[in-house]
Coordinates of C-alpha atoms in Angstrom, one line a residue:
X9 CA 5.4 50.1 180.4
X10 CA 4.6 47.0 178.3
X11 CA 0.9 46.9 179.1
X12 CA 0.4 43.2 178.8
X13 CA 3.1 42.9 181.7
X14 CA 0.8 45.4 183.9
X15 CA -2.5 43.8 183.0
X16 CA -0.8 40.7 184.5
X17 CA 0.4 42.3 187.7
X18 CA -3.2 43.5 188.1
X19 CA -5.1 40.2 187.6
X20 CA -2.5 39.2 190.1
X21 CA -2.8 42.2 192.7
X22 CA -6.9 41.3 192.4
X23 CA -6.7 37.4 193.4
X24 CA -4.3 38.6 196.1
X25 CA -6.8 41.0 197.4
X26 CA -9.3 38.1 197.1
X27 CA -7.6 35.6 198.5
X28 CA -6.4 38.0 201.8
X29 CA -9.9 39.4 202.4
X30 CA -12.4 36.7 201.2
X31 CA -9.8 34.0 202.8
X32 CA -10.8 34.9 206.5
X33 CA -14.7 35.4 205.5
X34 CA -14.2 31.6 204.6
X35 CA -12.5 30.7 207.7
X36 CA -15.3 32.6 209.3
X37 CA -17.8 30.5 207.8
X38 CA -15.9 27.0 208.1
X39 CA -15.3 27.9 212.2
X40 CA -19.2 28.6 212.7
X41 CA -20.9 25.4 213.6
X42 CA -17.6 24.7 215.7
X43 CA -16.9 28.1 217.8
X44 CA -20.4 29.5 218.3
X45 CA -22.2 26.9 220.8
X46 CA -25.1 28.3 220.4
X47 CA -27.6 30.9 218.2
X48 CA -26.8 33.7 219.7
X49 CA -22.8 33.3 219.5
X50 CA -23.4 32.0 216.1
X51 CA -25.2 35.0 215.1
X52 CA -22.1 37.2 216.1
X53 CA -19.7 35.4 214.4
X54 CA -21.5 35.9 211.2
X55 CA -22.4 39.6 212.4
X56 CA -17.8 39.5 212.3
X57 CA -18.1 39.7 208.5
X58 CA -21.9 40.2 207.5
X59 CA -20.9 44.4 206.1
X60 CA -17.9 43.1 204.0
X61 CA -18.6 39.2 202.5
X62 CA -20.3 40.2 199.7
X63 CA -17.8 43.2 198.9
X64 CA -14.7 41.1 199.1
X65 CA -16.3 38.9 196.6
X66 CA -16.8 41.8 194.3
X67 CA -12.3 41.1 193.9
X68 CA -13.4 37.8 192.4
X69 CA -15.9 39.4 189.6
X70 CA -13.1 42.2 188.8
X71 CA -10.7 39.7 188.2
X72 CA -12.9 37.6 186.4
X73 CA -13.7 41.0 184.3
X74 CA -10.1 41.7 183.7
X75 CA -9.4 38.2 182.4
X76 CA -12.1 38.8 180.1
X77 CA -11.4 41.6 178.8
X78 CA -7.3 41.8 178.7
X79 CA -6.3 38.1 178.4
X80 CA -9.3 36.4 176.4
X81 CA -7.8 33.3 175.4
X82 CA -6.8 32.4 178.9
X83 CA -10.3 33.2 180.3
X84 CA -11.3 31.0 177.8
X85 CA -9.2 27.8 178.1
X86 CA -9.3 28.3 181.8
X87 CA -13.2 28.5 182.5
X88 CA -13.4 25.7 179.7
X89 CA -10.8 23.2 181.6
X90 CA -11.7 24.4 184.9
X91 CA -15.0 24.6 184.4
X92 CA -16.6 21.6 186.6
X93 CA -14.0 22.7 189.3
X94 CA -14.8 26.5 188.7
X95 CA -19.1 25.3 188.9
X96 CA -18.2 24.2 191.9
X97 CA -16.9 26.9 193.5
X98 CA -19.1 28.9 191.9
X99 CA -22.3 26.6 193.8
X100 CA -20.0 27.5 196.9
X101 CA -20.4 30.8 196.4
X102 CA -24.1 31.1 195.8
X103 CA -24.6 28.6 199.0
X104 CA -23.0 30.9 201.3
X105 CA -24.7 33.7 199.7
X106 CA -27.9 32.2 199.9
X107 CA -27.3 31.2 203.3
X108 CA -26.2 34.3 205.2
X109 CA -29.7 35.5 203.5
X110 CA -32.0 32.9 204.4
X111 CA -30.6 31.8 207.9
X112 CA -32.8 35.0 209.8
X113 CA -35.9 34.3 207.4
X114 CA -37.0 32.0 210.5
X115 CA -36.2 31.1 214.2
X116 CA -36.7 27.5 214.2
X117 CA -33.2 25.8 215.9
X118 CA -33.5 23.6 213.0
X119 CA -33.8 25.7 210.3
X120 CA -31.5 28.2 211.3
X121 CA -28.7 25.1 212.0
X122 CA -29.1 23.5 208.6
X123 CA -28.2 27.2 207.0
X124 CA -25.3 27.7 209.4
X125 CA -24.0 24.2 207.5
X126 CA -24.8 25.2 204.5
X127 CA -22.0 27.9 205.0
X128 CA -19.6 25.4 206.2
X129 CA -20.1 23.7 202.6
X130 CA -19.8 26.5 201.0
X131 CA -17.1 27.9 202.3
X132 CA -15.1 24.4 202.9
X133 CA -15.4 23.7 199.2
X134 CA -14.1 27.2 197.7
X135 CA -11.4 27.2 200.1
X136 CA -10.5 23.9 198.8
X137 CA -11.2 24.2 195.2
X138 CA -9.4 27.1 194.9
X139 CA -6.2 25.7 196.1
X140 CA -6.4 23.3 193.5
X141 CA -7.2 25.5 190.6
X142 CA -3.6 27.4 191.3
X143 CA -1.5 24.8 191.7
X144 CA -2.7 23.2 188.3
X145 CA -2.0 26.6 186.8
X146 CA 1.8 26.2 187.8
X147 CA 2.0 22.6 187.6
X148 CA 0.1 22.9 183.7
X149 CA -2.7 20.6 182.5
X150 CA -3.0 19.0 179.0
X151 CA -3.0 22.0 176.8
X152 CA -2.6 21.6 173.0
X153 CA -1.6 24.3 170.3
X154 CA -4.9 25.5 169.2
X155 CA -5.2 26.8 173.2
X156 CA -7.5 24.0 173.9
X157 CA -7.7 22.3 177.3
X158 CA -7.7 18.4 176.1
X159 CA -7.9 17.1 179.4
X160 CA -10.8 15.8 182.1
X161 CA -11.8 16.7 185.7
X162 CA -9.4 13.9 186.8
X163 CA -6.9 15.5 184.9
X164 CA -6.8 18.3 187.9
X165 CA -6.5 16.1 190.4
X166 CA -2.8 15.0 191.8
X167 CA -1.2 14.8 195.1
X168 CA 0.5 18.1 194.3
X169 CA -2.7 19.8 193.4
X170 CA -4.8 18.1 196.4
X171 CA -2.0 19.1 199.1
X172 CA -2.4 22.4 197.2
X173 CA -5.9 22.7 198.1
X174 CA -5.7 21.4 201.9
X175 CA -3.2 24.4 202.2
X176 CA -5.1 26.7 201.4
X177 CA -7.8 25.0 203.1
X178 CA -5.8 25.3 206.3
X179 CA -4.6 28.8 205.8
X180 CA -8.1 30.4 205.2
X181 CA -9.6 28.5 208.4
X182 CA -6.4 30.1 210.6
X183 CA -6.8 32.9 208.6
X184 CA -10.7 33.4 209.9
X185 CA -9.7 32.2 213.3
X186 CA -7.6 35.0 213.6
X187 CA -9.7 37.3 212.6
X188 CA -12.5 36.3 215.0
X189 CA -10.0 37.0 217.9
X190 CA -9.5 40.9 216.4
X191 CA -13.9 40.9 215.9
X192 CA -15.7 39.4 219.2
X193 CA -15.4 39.6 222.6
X194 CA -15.8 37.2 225.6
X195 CA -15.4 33.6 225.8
X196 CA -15.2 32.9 222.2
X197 CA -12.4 34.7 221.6
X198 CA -10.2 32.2 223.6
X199 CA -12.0 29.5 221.8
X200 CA -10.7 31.0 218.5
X201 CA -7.3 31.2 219.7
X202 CA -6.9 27.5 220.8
X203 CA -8.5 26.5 217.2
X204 CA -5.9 29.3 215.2
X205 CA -3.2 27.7 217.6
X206 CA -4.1 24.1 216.8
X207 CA -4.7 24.7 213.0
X208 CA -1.4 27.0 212.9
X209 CA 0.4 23.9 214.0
X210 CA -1.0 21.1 211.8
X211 CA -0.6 23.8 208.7
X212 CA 3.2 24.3 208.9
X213 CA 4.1 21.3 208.2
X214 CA 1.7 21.0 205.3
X215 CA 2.8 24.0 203.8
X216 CA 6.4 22.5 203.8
X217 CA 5.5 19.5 202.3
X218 CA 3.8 21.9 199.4
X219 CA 7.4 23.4 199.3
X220 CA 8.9 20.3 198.5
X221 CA 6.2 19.3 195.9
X222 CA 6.4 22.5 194.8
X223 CA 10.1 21.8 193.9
X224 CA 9.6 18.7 192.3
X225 CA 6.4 19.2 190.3
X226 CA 7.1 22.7 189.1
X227 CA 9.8 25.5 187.9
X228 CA 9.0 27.7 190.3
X229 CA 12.6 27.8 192.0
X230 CA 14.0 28.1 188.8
X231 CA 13.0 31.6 189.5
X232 CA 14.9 33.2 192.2
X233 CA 12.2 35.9 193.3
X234 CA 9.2 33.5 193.2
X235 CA 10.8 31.0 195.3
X236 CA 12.8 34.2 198.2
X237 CA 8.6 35.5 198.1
X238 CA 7.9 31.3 198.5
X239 CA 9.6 30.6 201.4
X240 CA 8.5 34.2 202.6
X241 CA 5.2 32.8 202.8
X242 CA 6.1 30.0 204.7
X243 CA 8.5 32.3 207.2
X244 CA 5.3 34.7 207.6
X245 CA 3.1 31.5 208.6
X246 CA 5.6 30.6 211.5
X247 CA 5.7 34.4 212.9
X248 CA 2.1 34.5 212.7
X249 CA 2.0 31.2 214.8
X250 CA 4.6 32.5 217.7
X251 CA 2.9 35.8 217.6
X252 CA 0.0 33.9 218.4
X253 CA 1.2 31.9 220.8
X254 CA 2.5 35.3 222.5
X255 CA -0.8 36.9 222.9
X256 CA -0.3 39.1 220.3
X257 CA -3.7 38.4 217.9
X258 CA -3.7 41.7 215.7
X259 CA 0.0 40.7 214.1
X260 CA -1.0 37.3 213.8
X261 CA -3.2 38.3 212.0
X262 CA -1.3 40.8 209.7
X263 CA 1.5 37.8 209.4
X264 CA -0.8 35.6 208.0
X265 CA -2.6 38.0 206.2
X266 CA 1.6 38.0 204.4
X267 CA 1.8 34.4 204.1
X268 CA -1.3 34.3 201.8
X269 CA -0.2 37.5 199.8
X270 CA 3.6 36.0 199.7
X271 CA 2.1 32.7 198.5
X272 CA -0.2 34.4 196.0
X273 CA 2.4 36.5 194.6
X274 CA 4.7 33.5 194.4
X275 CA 2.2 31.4 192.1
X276 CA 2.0 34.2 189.8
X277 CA 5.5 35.1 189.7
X278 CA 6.5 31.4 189.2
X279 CA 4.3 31.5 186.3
X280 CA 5.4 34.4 184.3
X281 CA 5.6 35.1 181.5
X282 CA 3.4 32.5 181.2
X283 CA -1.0 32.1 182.3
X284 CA -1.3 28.7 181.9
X285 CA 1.0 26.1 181.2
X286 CA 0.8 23.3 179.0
X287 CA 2.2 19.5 180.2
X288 CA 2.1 18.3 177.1
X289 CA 4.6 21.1 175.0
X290 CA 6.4 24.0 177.0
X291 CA 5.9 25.9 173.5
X292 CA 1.9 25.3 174.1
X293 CA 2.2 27.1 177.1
X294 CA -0.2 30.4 176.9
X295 CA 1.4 33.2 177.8
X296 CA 0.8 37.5 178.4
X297 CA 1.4 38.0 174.3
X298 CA -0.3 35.4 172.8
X299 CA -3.4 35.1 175.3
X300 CA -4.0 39.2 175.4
X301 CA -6.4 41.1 173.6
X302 CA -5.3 43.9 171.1
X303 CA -2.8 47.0 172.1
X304 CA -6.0 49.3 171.8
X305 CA -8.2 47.4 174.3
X306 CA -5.5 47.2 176.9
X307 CA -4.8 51.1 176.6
X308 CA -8.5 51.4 177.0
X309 CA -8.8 49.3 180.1
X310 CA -5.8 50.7 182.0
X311 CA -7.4 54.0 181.8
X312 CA -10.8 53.2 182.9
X313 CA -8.8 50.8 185.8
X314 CA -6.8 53.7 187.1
X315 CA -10.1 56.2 187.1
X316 CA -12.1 53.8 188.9
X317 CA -10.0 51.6 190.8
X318 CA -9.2 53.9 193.2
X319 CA -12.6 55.0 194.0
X320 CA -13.6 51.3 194.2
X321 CA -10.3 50.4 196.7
X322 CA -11.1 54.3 198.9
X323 CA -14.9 52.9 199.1
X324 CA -14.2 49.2 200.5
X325 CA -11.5 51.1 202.9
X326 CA -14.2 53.2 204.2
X327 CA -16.7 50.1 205.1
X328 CA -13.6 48.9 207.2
X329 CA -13.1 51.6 208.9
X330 CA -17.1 52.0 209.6
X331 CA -17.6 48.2 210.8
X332 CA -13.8 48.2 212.4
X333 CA -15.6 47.8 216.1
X334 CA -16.1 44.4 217.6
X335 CA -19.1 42.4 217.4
X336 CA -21.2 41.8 221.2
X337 CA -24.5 40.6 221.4
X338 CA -25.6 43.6 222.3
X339 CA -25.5 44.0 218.5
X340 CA -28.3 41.4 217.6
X341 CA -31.6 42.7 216.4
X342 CA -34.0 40.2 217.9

């Protein structure tokens, strides 16, 4: 198999994993100063996803690490152009991070309140940025033939790119609703259906008006296997809502879980062969040749991926399966 086109499907398969499992950590953390009414119910909610946070975020470094290493000239021109929008998510990060660490250093109401924001922030501003940093990808930014990025911040910024971002805004916080239905127990877990319920119904729509810009601003129906996956996503996010609506939590939560993996794969699909596409000459475009390292580094990735990969994938399975009970106060260590 041409290795550059597997290298791609992996960098892919890795944001997908990132965006399925770190997508409900950041709903988690944008629903916290809204569903938990007070410290104790607060302290659950983060308790839903306190064992796996930090590994889901381990996807993001991998991927990061395979860019690096098997398609240097797009980590390059993408953490170069991206990089006040990547900073940011990046601060994000480290907020939440920070956060979930220092919130328990001290009991005062107030302290332990400004730290439950600080999650919001953090997780409110990946969740947006992030949407915004894909759709530029497919859209393309200023990119000229020496693989430079020639464009500004502002340059990342259209209503195509911005309704981007509020969808995945959206999805991640019904994403994290969802899954606080499957991880706690009592009163809040009606609370977190009314809020999936509501956001479910304010996201369809938006994720129909990305369609359309989708179709306008891009060539991603050009292709007909990006845009069958495409609509997929947006057939999974109406399943997920009626299965909702049904009482039926666990598959709305596996449906939605589909329409970020469905939307994900579309993005990527819709961009290949290219990695990043230039607005300002198709032939600038960078693609899996002319942005990949040399034949001998990718043979010597794929086989340290496929020794380690596996252990790494049976390992985060494992925490799962330990931490798959739901979260009760009876769980706080006071």
């Amino acid at each position: 198999m041409d290795l550059n086109i597997l290298w791609f499907i992996l960098v892919a398969v890795l944001f997908i994993g990132f965006f399925f499992l770190e997508g409900f950590d950041f709903g988690v953390g944008m629903l916290l100063p809204f569903l938990g009414k007070n410290d104790n119910e607060r302290r659950v909610i983060i308790n839903s996803i306190g064992p796996v946070w930090d590994g889901n975020e381990v996807w993001l470094i991998t991927a990061g690490g395979a860019l690096f290493a098997a398609f240097p000239n797009w980590y390059a021109t993408l953490f170069s152009g991206f990089y006040l929008a990547l900073f940011v998510i990046l601060v994000g990060l480290i907020v939440r991070g920070v956060a979930f660490e220092f919130r328990s250093s001290d009991r005062n109401p107030a302290w332990r309140n400004l730290w439950d924001w600080m999650i919001f922030v953090g997780s409110f501003l990946s969740a947006l940025l992030w949407g915004v940093a894909v759709t530029n990808l497919l859209q393309g930014v200023p990119i000229d033939a020496n693989m430079q990025y020639v464009g500004g911040f502002w340059n990342l910024l259209s209503p195509y790119t911005l309704v981007g971002g509020l969808t995945t805004l959206l999805v991640f916080t019904l994403h994290g609703a969802l899954f606080l239905t499957l991880k706690i127990e009592g009163d809040m877990v009606e609370r977190a259906r009314r809020v999936a319920t509501r956001v479910g119904l304010v996201t369809i729509p938006v994720v129909l008006v990305l369609a359309l810009l989708t179709y306008v601003n891009t060539d991603l129906f050009t292709k007909a296997g990006a845009a069958v996956v495409f609509v997929g996503s947006a057939v999974f996010l109406v399943l997920a809502w009626l299965l909702l609506k049904s009482g039926r939590n666990g598959w709305a939560f596996i449906a939605n879980g589909l329409t970020i993996v469905c939307f994900t794969a579309a993005m990527f699909w819709g961009l290949f062969p290219r990695v990043m596409v230039s607005n300002l000459n198709p032939d600038w475009s960078l693609t899996i040749y002319n942005a990949s390292s040399s034949p001998y580094t990718l043979k010597v990735m794929t086989v340290v991926a496929l020794t380690m990969v596996p252990i790494v994938l049976l390992y985060q399975a494992w925490t799962y399966w330990v931490f798959r009970h739901r979260v009760t106060d009876k769980h706080l260590h006071y």
